[in-house]
PDB file of C-alpha atoms and ligand atoms in Angstrom:
ATOM      1  CA  MET E   1     269.710  31.255  46.289  1.00 67.00           C
ATOM      2  CA  SER E   2     267.328  31.121  43.348  1.00 83.00           C
ATOM      3  CA  ALA E   3     266.434  34.181  41.243  1.00 86.00           C
ATOM      4  CA  ILE E   4     263.059  34.338  42.997  1.00 82.00           C
ATOM      5  CA  ASP E   5     264.763  34.322  46.427  1.00 85.00           C
ATOM      6  CA  ASP E   6     267.030  37.184  45.292  1.00 88.00           C
ATOM      7  CA  GLU E   7     264.020  39.134  44.046  1.00 91.00           C
ATOM      8  CA  MET E   8     262.135  38.549  47.316  1.00 93.00           C
ATOM      9  CA  ALA E   9     265.194  39.587  49.382  1.00 94.00           C
ATOM     10  CA  LEU E  10     265.445  42.871  47.458  1.00 95.00           C
ATOM     11  CA  ALA E  11     261.709  43.515  47.857  1.00 96.00           C
ATOM     12  CA  ARG E  12     262.052  42.801  51.580  1.00 97.00           C
ATOM     13  CA  GLN E  13     264.812  45.396  51.986  1.00 97.00           C
ATOM     14  CA  ALA E  14     262.635  47.955  50.157  1.00 97.00           C
ATOM     15  CA  MET E  15     259.773  47.097  52.563  1.00 97.00           C
ATOM     16  CA  VAL E  16     262.060  47.761  55.546  1.00 98.00           C
ATOM     17  CA  ARG E  17     262.959  51.205  54.173  1.00 97.00           C
ATOM     18  CA  GLU E  18     259.248  51.907  53.650  1.00 96.00           C
ATOM     19  CA  ILE E  19     258.573  50.923  57.293  1.00 97.00           C
ATOM     20  CA  GLU E  20     261.271  53.363  58.425  1.00 95.00           C
ATOM     21  CA  ARG E  21     259.615  56.126  56.378  1.00 94.00           C
ATOM     22  CA  SER E  22     256.139  55.297  57.756  1.00 93.00           C
ATOM     23  CA  ALA E  23     257.526  55.334  61.304  1.00 94.00           C
ATOM     24  CA  ARG E  24     259.041  58.802  60.837  1.00 92.00           C
ATOM     25  CA  GLN E  25     255.724  60.110  59.480  1.00 90.00           C
ATOM     26  CA  ALA E  26     253.337  58.392  61.884  1.00 90.00           C
ATOM     27  CA  LEU E  27     255.309  58.398  65.131  1.00 90.00           C
ATOM     28  CA  GLY E  28     256.520  61.990  65.243  1.00 85.00           C
ATOM     29  CA  GLY E  29     260.207  61.193  64.917  1.00 79.00           C
ATOM     30  CA  ARG E  30     260.265  58.014  67.054  1.00 86.00           C
ATOM     31  CA  GLU E  31     262.120  55.224  65.241  1.00 91.00           C
ATOM     32  CA  ILE E  32     261.686  51.450  65.088  1.00 96.00           C
ATOM     33  CA  SER E  33     264.707  49.774  66.728  1.00 97.00           C
ATOM     34  CA  PRO E  34     267.401  48.207  64.498  1.00 97.00           C
ATOM     35  CA  ARG E  35     266.764  44.728  65.996  1.00 98.00           C
ATOM     36  CA  VAL E  36     263.119  44.836  64.929  1.00 98.00           C
ATOM     37  CA  LEU E  37     264.004  46.118  61.437  1.00 98.00           C
ATOM     38  CA  GLU E  38     266.568  43.307  61.138  1.00 98.00           C
ATOM     39  CA  ALA E  39     263.857  40.758  61.994  1.00 98.00           C
ATOM     40  CA  LEU E  40     261.482  42.193  59.370  1.00 98.00           C
ATOM     41  CA  GLY E  41     264.368  42.163  56.892  1.00 97.00           C
ATOM     42  CA  ALA E  42     264.927  38.459  57.567  1.00 97.00           C
ATOM     43  CA  VAL E  43     261.468  36.842  57.857  1.00 98.00           C
ATOM     44  CA  PRO E  44     260.140  35.699  54.451  1.00 97.00           C
ATOM     45  CA  ARG E  45     256.711  37.407  54.404  1.00 97.00           C
ATOM     46  CA  HIS E  46     256.077  35.859  50.976  1.00 96.00           C
ATOM     47  CA  ALA E  47     255.908  32.421  52.654  1.00 97.00           C
ATOM     48  CA  PHE E  48     252.842  33.611  54.628  1.00 97.00           C
ATOM     49  CA  VAL E  49     250.727  35.201  51.846  1.00 95.00           C
ATOM     50  CA  PRO E  50     248.476  33.222  49.504  1.00 94.00           C
ATOM     51  CA  PRO E  51     250.105  32.506  46.094  1.00 93.00           C
ATOM     52  CA  GLU E  52     247.797  34.959  44.281  1.00 94.00           C
ATOM     53  CA  HIS E  53     249.241  37.814  46.367  1.00 94.00           C
ATOM     54  CA  LEU E  54     252.901  36.823  46.026  1.00 92.00           C
ATOM     55  CA  THR E  55     253.874  39.890  44.019  1.00 92.00           C
ATOM     56  CA  ALA E  56     252.375  42.154  46.718  1.00 95.00           C
ATOM     57  CA  ALA E  57     254.016  40.256  49.614  1.00 96.00           C
ATOM     58  CA  TYR E  58     256.438  43.096  50.437  1.00 97.00           C
ATOM     59  CA  ARG E  59     254.124  46.071  49.986  1.00 96.00           C
ATOM     60  CA  ASN E  60     253.508  47.953  53.207  1.00 94.00           C
ATOM     61  CA  ARG E  61     249.839  46.999  53.418  1.00 94.00           C
ATOM     62  CA  PRO E  62     247.595  44.255  54.799  1.00 94.00           C
ATOM     63  CA  LEU E  63     246.613  41.403  52.440  1.00 95.00           C
ATOM     64  CA  PRO E  64     243.739  38.897  52.519  1.00 94.00           C
ATOM     65  CA  ILE E  65     244.659  35.438  53.877  1.00 94.00           C
ATOM     66  CA  GLY E  66     241.209  33.823  53.534  1.00 91.00           C
ATOM     67  CA  HIS E  67     238.490  33.133  56.122  1.00 90.00           C
ATOM     68  CA  GLY E  68     237.707  36.875  56.177  1.00 90.00           C
ATOM     69  CA  GLN E  69     241.067  37.705  57.796  1.00 92.00           C
ATOM     70  CA  THR E  70     244.156  39.662  56.751  1.00 93.00           C
ATOM     71  CA  ILE E  71     247.907  39.492  57.319  1.00 94.00           C
ATOM     72  CA  SER E  72     248.744  42.701  59.205  1.00 93.00           C
ATOM     73  CA  GLN E  73     250.438  45.688  57.580  1.00 95.00           C
ATOM     74  CA  PRO E  74     254.250  45.358  57.953  1.00 97.00           C
ATOM     75  CA  PHE E  75     254.538  48.797  59.604  1.00 97.00           C
ATOM     76  CA  ILE E  76     252.011  47.764  62.266  1.00 97.00           C
ATOM     77  CA  VAL E  77     253.836  44.438  62.802  1.00 98.00           C
ATOM     78  CA  ALA E  78     257.078  46.422  63.258  1.00 98.00           C
ATOM     79  CA  LEU E  79     255.474  48.935  65.628  1.00 98.00           C
ATOM     80  CA  MET E  80     253.734  46.330  67.824  1.00 98.00           C
ATOM     81  CA  THR E  81     256.936  44.299  68.041  1.00 98.00           C
ATOM     82  CA  ASP E  82     258.988  47.395  68.817  1.00 98.00           C
ATOM     83  CA  VAL E  83     256.890  48.567  71.762  1.00 98.00           C
ATOM     84  CA  LEU E  84     257.233  45.119  73.373  1.00 98.00           C
ATOM     85  CA  ASP E  85     261.008  45.747  73.695  1.00 98.00           C
ATOM     86  CA  LEU E  86     261.795  42.008  73.557  1.00 98.00           C
ATOM     87  CA  GLU E  87     264.890  40.353  75.049  1.00 97.00           C
ATOM     88  CA  PRO E  88     266.295  37.146  73.502  1.00 97.00           C
ATOM     89  CA  GLY E  89     265.062  34.892  76.334  1.00 97.00           C
ATOM     90  CA  ASP E  90     261.553  36.345  76.607  1.00 98.00           C
ATOM     91  CA  ARG E  91     258.404  34.204  76.671  1.00 98.00           C
ATOM     92  CA  VAL E  92     255.746  35.780  74.482  1.00 99.00           C
ATOM     93  CA  LEU E  93     252.026  35.117  74.073  1.00 99.00           C
ATOM     94  CA  GLU E  94     250.371  36.076  70.785  1.00 99.00           C
ATOM     95  CA  VAL E  95     246.578  36.103  70.326  1.00 98.00           C
ATOM     96  CA  GLY E  96     245.436  35.896  66.677  1.00 98.00           C
ATOM     97  CA  THR E  97     248.060  33.861  64.781  1.00 98.00           C
ATOM     98  CA  GLY E  98     246.418  34.587  61.410  1.00 97.00           C
ATOM     99  CA  SER E  99     248.970  33.831  58.694  1.00 97.00           C
ATOM    100  CA  GLY E 100     251.729  33.346  61.286  1.00 98.00           C
ATOM    101  CA  TYR E 101     253.874  36.194  59.928  1.00 98.00           C
ATOM    102  CA  GLN E 102     253.853  38.265  63.116  1.00 98.00           C
ATOM    103  CA  THR E 103     254.562  35.054  65.073  1.00 98.00           C
ATOM    104  CA  ALA E 104     257.696  34.420  62.994  1.00 98.00           C
ATOM    105  CA  VAL E 105     258.928  37.978  63.617  1.00 98.00           C
ATOM    106  CA  LEU E 106     258.410  37.518  67.383  1.00 98.00           C
ATOM    107  CA  ALA E 107     260.118  34.100  67.278  1.00 98.00           C
ATOM    108  CA  ARG E 108     263.251  35.713  65.827  1.00 98.00           C
ATOM    109  CA  LEU E 109     263.535  38.162  68.719  1.00 98.00           C
ATOM    110  CA  ALA E 110     262.280  36.166  71.738  1.00 98.00           C
ATOM    111  CA  GLY E 111     263.006  32.830  73.407  1.00 98.00           C
ATOM    112  CA  ALA E 112     259.610  31.197  72.923  1.00 98.00           C
ATOM    113  CA  VAL E 113     256.320  32.249  71.354  1.00 98.00           C
ATOM    114  CA  TYR E 114     252.931  30.774  72.349  1.00 99.00           C
ATOM    115  CA  THR E 115     250.330  31.644  69.731  1.00 98.00           C
ATOM    116  CA  ILE E 116     246.543  31.096  69.789  1.00 98.00           C
ATOM    117  CA  GLU E 117     244.217  31.291  66.777  1.00 98.00           C
ATOM    118  CA  ILE E 118     240.433  30.847  66.897  1.00 97.00           C
ATOM    119  CA  SER E 119     240.130  29.703  63.255  1.00 97.00           C
ATOM    120  CA  LYS E 120     241.261  26.084  62.822  1.00 97.00           C
ATOM    121  CA  PRO E 121     242.118  26.315  59.102  1.00 97.00           C
ATOM    122  CA  LEU E 122     244.215  29.452  59.670  1.00 97.00           C
ATOM    123  CA  ALA E 123     245.996  27.847  62.634  1.00 98.00           C
ATOM    124  CA  GLU E 124     246.740  24.746  60.563  1.00 98.00           C
ATOM    125  CA  GLY E 125     248.056  26.829  57.656  1.00 97.00           C
ATOM    126  CA  ALA E 126     250.355  28.799  59.955  1.00 98.00           C
ATOM    127  CA  GLU E 127     251.649  25.646  61.646  1.00 98.00           C
ATOM    128  CA  ARG E 128     252.595  24.180  58.256  1.00 98.00           C
ATOM    129  CA  ILE E 129     254.678  27.265  57.483  1.00 98.00           C
ATOM    130  CA  PHE E 130     256.339  27.244  60.942  1.00 98.00           C
ATOM    131  CA  ALA E 131     257.411  23.631  60.255  1.00 98.00           C
ATOM    132  CA  GLU E 132     258.657  24.469  56.735  1.00 97.00           C
ATOM    133  CA  LEU E 133     260.722  27.358  58.107  1.00 97.00           C
ATOM    134  CA  GLY E 134     262.036  25.234  61.008  1.00 97.00           C
ATOM    135  CA  LEU E 135     260.689  27.551  63.743  1.00 98.00           C
ATOM    136  CA  THR E 136     261.188  25.294  66.758  1.00 96.00           C
ATOM    137  CA  ASN E 137     260.462  27.959  69.415  1.00 98.00           C
ATOM    138  CA  VAL E 138     256.823  28.486  68.332  1.00 98.00           C
ATOM    139  CA  HIS E 139     253.988  26.685  70.154  1.00 98.00           C
ATOM    140  CA  ALA E 140     250.612  27.016  68.430  1.00 98.00           C
ATOM    141  CA  ARG E 141     247.094  26.059  69.465  1.00 98.00           C
ATOM    142  CA  VAL E 142     243.505  26.583  68.312  1.00 98.00           C
ATOM    143  CA  GLY E 143     241.297  28.397  70.813  1.00 97.00           C
ATOM    144  CA  ASP E 144     239.804  31.617  72.134  1.00 98.00           C
ATOM    145  CA  GLY E 145     242.641  33.940  73.136  1.00 98.00           C
ATOM    146  CA  HIS E 146     240.465  35.879  75.626  1.00 97.00           C
ATOM    147  CA  ARG E 147     241.516  33.265  78.176  1.00 96.00           C
ATOM    148  CA  GLY E 148     245.224  33.519  77.355  1.00 98.00           C
ATOM    149  CA  TRP E 149     247.356  30.373  77.816  1.00 98.00           C
ATOM    150  CA  PRO E 150     247.348  29.711  81.600  1.00 98.00           C
ATOM    151  CA  ASP E 151     249.586  26.606  81.407  1.00 97.00           C
ATOM    152  CA  ALA E 152     252.399  28.577  79.737  1.00 98.00           C
ATOM    153  CA  ALA E 153     251.962  31.804  81.782  1.00 98.00           C
ATOM    154  CA  PRO E 154     253.404  34.104  83.011  1.00 98.00           C
ATOM    155  CA  PHE E 155     254.723  35.960  79.961  1.00 98.00           C
ATOM    156  CA  ASP E 156     257.252  38.748  79.497  1.00 98.00           C
ATOM    157  CA  ALA E 157     255.180  40.118  76.638  1.00 99.00           C
ATOM    158  CA  ILE E 158     251.728  39.638  75.092  1.00 99.00           C
ATOM    159  CA  LEU E 159     250.652  40.797  71.614  1.00 99.00           C
ATOM    160  CA  VAL E 160     246.985  40.775  70.578  1.00 98.00           C
ATOM    161  CA  ALA E 161     246.262  41.085  66.835  1.00 98.00           C
ATOM    162  CA  ALA E 162     242.475  41.589  67.004  1.00 97.00           C
ATOM    163  CA  ALA E 163     240.499  44.259  68.851  1.00 97.00           C
ATOM    164  CA  PRO E 164     238.269  43.606  71.908  1.00 98.00           C
ATOM    165  CA  PRO E 165     236.029  46.421  73.209  1.00 97.00           C
ATOM    166  CA  GLU E 166     237.918  46.194  76.521  1.00 96.00           C
ATOM    167  CA  ILE E 167     241.235  44.725  77.643  1.00 97.00           C
ATOM    168  CA  PRO E 168     240.672  41.089  78.772  1.00 97.00           C
ATOM    169  CA  ASP E 169     241.581  40.682  82.484  1.00 97.00           C
ATOM    170  CA  ALA E 170     243.035  37.200  81.920  1.00 98.00           C
ATOM    171  CA  LEU E 171     245.718  38.615  79.643  1.00 98.00           C
ATOM    172  CA  VAL E 172     246.828  41.265  82.155  1.00 98.00           C
ATOM    173  CA  ALA E 173     246.844  38.554  84.861  1.00 98.00           C
ATOM    174  CA  GLN E 174     249.214  36.409  82.738  1.00 98.00           C
ATOM    175  CA  LEU E 175     251.860  39.170  82.444  1.00 98.00           C
ATOM    176  CA  LYS E 176     254.989  38.964  84.612  1.00 98.00           C
ATOM    177  CA  PRO E 177     255.871  42.019  86.728  1.00 97.00           C
ATOM    178  CA  GLY E 178     257.720  44.257  84.257  1.00 97.00           C
ATOM    179  CA  GLY E 179     255.795  42.605  81.396  1.00 98.00           C
ATOM    180  CA  ARG E 180     254.235  44.451  78.465  1.00 98.00           C
ATOM    181  CA  LEU E 181     250.945  43.904  76.624  1.00 98.00           C
ATOM    182  CA  VAL E 182     250.221  45.530  73.261  1.00 98.00           C
ATOM    183  CA  ILE E 183     246.599  45.386  72.115  1.00 98.00           C
ATOM    184  CA  PRO E 184     244.199  47.291  69.834  1.00 98.00           C
ATOM    185  CA  VAL E 185     241.139  48.342  71.865  1.00 98.00           C
ATOM    186  CA  GLY E 186     237.754  49.702  70.795  1.00 96.00           C
ATOM    187  CA  ARG E 187     234.792  49.003  68.545  1.00 89.00           C
ATOM    188  CA  GLU E 188     234.747  51.444  65.591  1.00 85.00           C
ATOM    189  CA  ALA E 189     237.509  53.813  66.671  1.00 93.00           C
ATOM    190  CA  GLN E 190     240.398  51.722  67.958  1.00 97.00           C
ATOM    191  CA  GLN E 191     243.620  52.697  69.729  1.00 98.00           C
ATOM    192  CA  LEU E 192     246.730  50.576  69.946  1.00 98.00           C
ATOM    193  CA  VAL E 193     247.462  50.488  73.662  1.00 98.00           C
ATOM    194  CA  LEU E 194     250.585  49.466  75.600  1.00 98.00           C
ATOM    195  CA  ILE E 195     250.027  48.179  79.141  1.00 98.00           C
ATOM    196  CA  GLU E 196     253.022  47.742  81.442  1.00 98.00           C
ATOM    197  CA  LYS E 197     252.781  45.758  84.664  1.00 98.00           C
ATOM    198  CA  GLN E 198     254.835  47.269  87.489  1.00 97.00           C
ATOM    199  CA  SER E 199     256.707  45.260  90.138  1.00 95.00           C
ATOM    200  CA  ASP E 200     253.849  45.900  92.626  1.00 95.00           C
ATOM    201  CA  GLY E 201     251.314  44.425  90.165  1.00 93.00           C
ATOM    202  CA  SER E 202     249.746  47.772  89.209  1.00 96.00           C
ATOM    203  CA  THR E 203     249.565  48.721  85.525  1.00 97.00           C
ATOM    204  CA  THR E 204     250.241  51.800  83.396  1.00 98.00           C
ATOM    205  CA  LEU E 205     248.604  52.423  80.024  1.00 97.00           C
ATOM    206  CA  ARG E 206     249.917  54.384  77.034  1.00 97.00           C
ATOM    207  CA  GLU E 207     248.026  55.035  73.784  1.00 96.00           C
ATOM    208  CA  VAL E 208     250.389  54.400  70.854  1.00 96.00           C
ATOM    209  CA  ILE E 209     248.487  55.188  67.633  1.00 95.00           C
ATOM    210  CA  PRO E 210     244.948  54.888  66.165  1.00 96.00           C
ATOM    211  CA  VAL E 211     244.552  51.542  64.328  1.00 96.00           C
ATOM    212  CA  CYS E 212     242.032  49.374  62.477  1.00 93.00           C
ATOM    213  CA  PHE E 213     241.994  45.663  63.392  1.00 95.00           C
ATOM    214  CA  VAL E 214     239.420  42.880  62.984  1.00 93.00           C
ATOM    215  CA  PRO E 215     237.363  42.289  66.162  1.00 95.00           C
ATOM    216  CA  LEU E 216     238.572  39.798  68.772  1.00 97.00           C
ATOM    217  CA  THR E 217     235.722  37.288  68.533  1.00 95.00           C
ATOM    218  CA  ARG E 218     234.502  35.005  71.291  1.00 91.00           C
ATOM    219  CA  GLN E 219     234.119  31.262  70.856  1.00 81.00           C
ATOM    220  CA  GLU E 220     230.325  31.569  71.301  1.00 72.00           C
ATOM    221  CA  ASP E 221     230.237  34.159  68.436  1.00 51.00           C
ATOM    222  CA  GLY E 222     230.886  31.243  66.082  1.00 46.00           C
ATOM    223  CA  GLY E 223     234.372  32.484  65.294  1.00 45.00           C
ATOM    224  CA  SER E 224     235.893  29.009  65.277  1.00 44.00           C
ATOM    225  CA  ASP E 225     235.058  28.036  61.663  1.00 44.00           C
TER     226      ASP E 225
HETATM  227  N1  SAH W 301     249.068  39.192  62.779  1.00 52.91           N
HETATM  228  C1  SAH W 301     248.376  38.285  61.887  1.00 52.91           C
HETATM  229  C2  SAH W 301     247.021  38.803  61.515  1.00 52.91           C
HETATM  230  C3  SAH W 301     246.029  38.559  62.484  1.00 52.91           C
HETATM  231  S1  SAH W 301     244.396  38.981  61.962  1.00 52.91           S
HETATM  232  C4  SAH W 301     249.152  38.178  60.607  1.00 52.91           C
HETATM  233  O1  SAH W 301     250.068  38.966  60.410  1.00 52.91           O
HETATM  234  O2  SAH W 301     248.805  37.319  59.793  1.00 52.91           O
HETATM  235  C5  SAH W 301     243.635  38.600  63.491  1.00 52.91           C
HETATM  236  C6  SAH W 301     243.487  37.130  63.755  1.00 52.91           C
HETATM  237  O3  SAH W 301     242.894  37.014  65.039  1.00 52.91           O
HETATM  238  C7  SAH W 301     242.579  36.411  62.773  1.00 52.91           C
HETATM  239  O4  SAH W 301     243.254  35.337  62.218  1.00 52.91           O
HETATM  240  C8  SAH W 301     241.404  35.945  63.648  1.00 52.91           C
HETATM  241  O5  SAH W 301     240.878  34.694  63.258  1.00 52.91           O
HETATM  242  C9  SAH W 301     242.055  35.868  65.019  1.00 52.91           C
HETATM  243  N2  SAH W 301     241.157  35.954  66.162  1.00 52.91           N
HETATM  244  C10 SAH W 301     240.015  36.710  66.279  1.00 52.91           C
HETATM  245  N3  SAH W 301     239.479  36.520  67.505  1.00 52.91           N
HETATM  246  C11 SAH W 301     240.280  35.643  68.170  1.00 52.91           C
HETATM  247  C12 SAH W 301     240.257  35.059  69.472  1.00 52.91           C
HETATM  248  N4  SAH W 301     239.283  35.324  70.357  1.00 52.91           N
HETATM  249  N5  SAH W 301     241.234  34.199  69.823  1.00 52.91           N
HETATM  250  C13 SAH W 301     242.237  33.900  68.947  1.00 52.91           C
HETATM  251  N6  SAH W 301     242.304  34.412  67.703  1.00 52.91           N
HETATM  252  C14 SAH W 301     241.348  35.282  67.312  1.00 52.91           C
END
């Protein structure tokens, strides 16, 4: 390992400890599972941030990734991943690839990740990094995630990284019985919500924490720059 790799690995471990602290403060004693912390301790977040933000790659905050978008805060990535309770063979849909960092965390814990991004340049950037890191269980496409990915459905878990005003029906329809969907919902005031589909097809909803995400745009909004 080079000196820079060593430095990044140390910074990554410090970020994991910071996530544990944030979880204790924000979640009233609930902890992020060791498997999820291990994944965040292993995925090189610095590979997903623009070079000018390299020194901030392991701070527990969002960072700009261009095209008006941000790489999510590590604590939020950890929390969203944790509530999905992934098993090694799970098939996961992600809406809003962005930098691809969250995708890489999911890919470490699940069997296959299908990720959709509406911005072509962001999708292309993320795909380059997936190839560099040798992530063979990630399938990426450009498109509007409101529709989900019918050809690859049903999914054990779905993660949405941008906020719609209401939960898109197509995403709930593409969950397996027993499947979980985590999604920020709302316009100004948003809540991170966990939907679980029961074996009879009905759903339960739990509010996790107030959050602040970019809006989930629609193709006709001109969000496909
Ligand atoms: N988790 C990502 C950050 C995602 S930011 C990371 O860690 O880097 C939210 C992303 O959702 C942005 O890249 C935005 O372009 C994308 N997005 C917004 N609306 C979308 C839609 N309808 N379909 C797919 N992607 C969308």
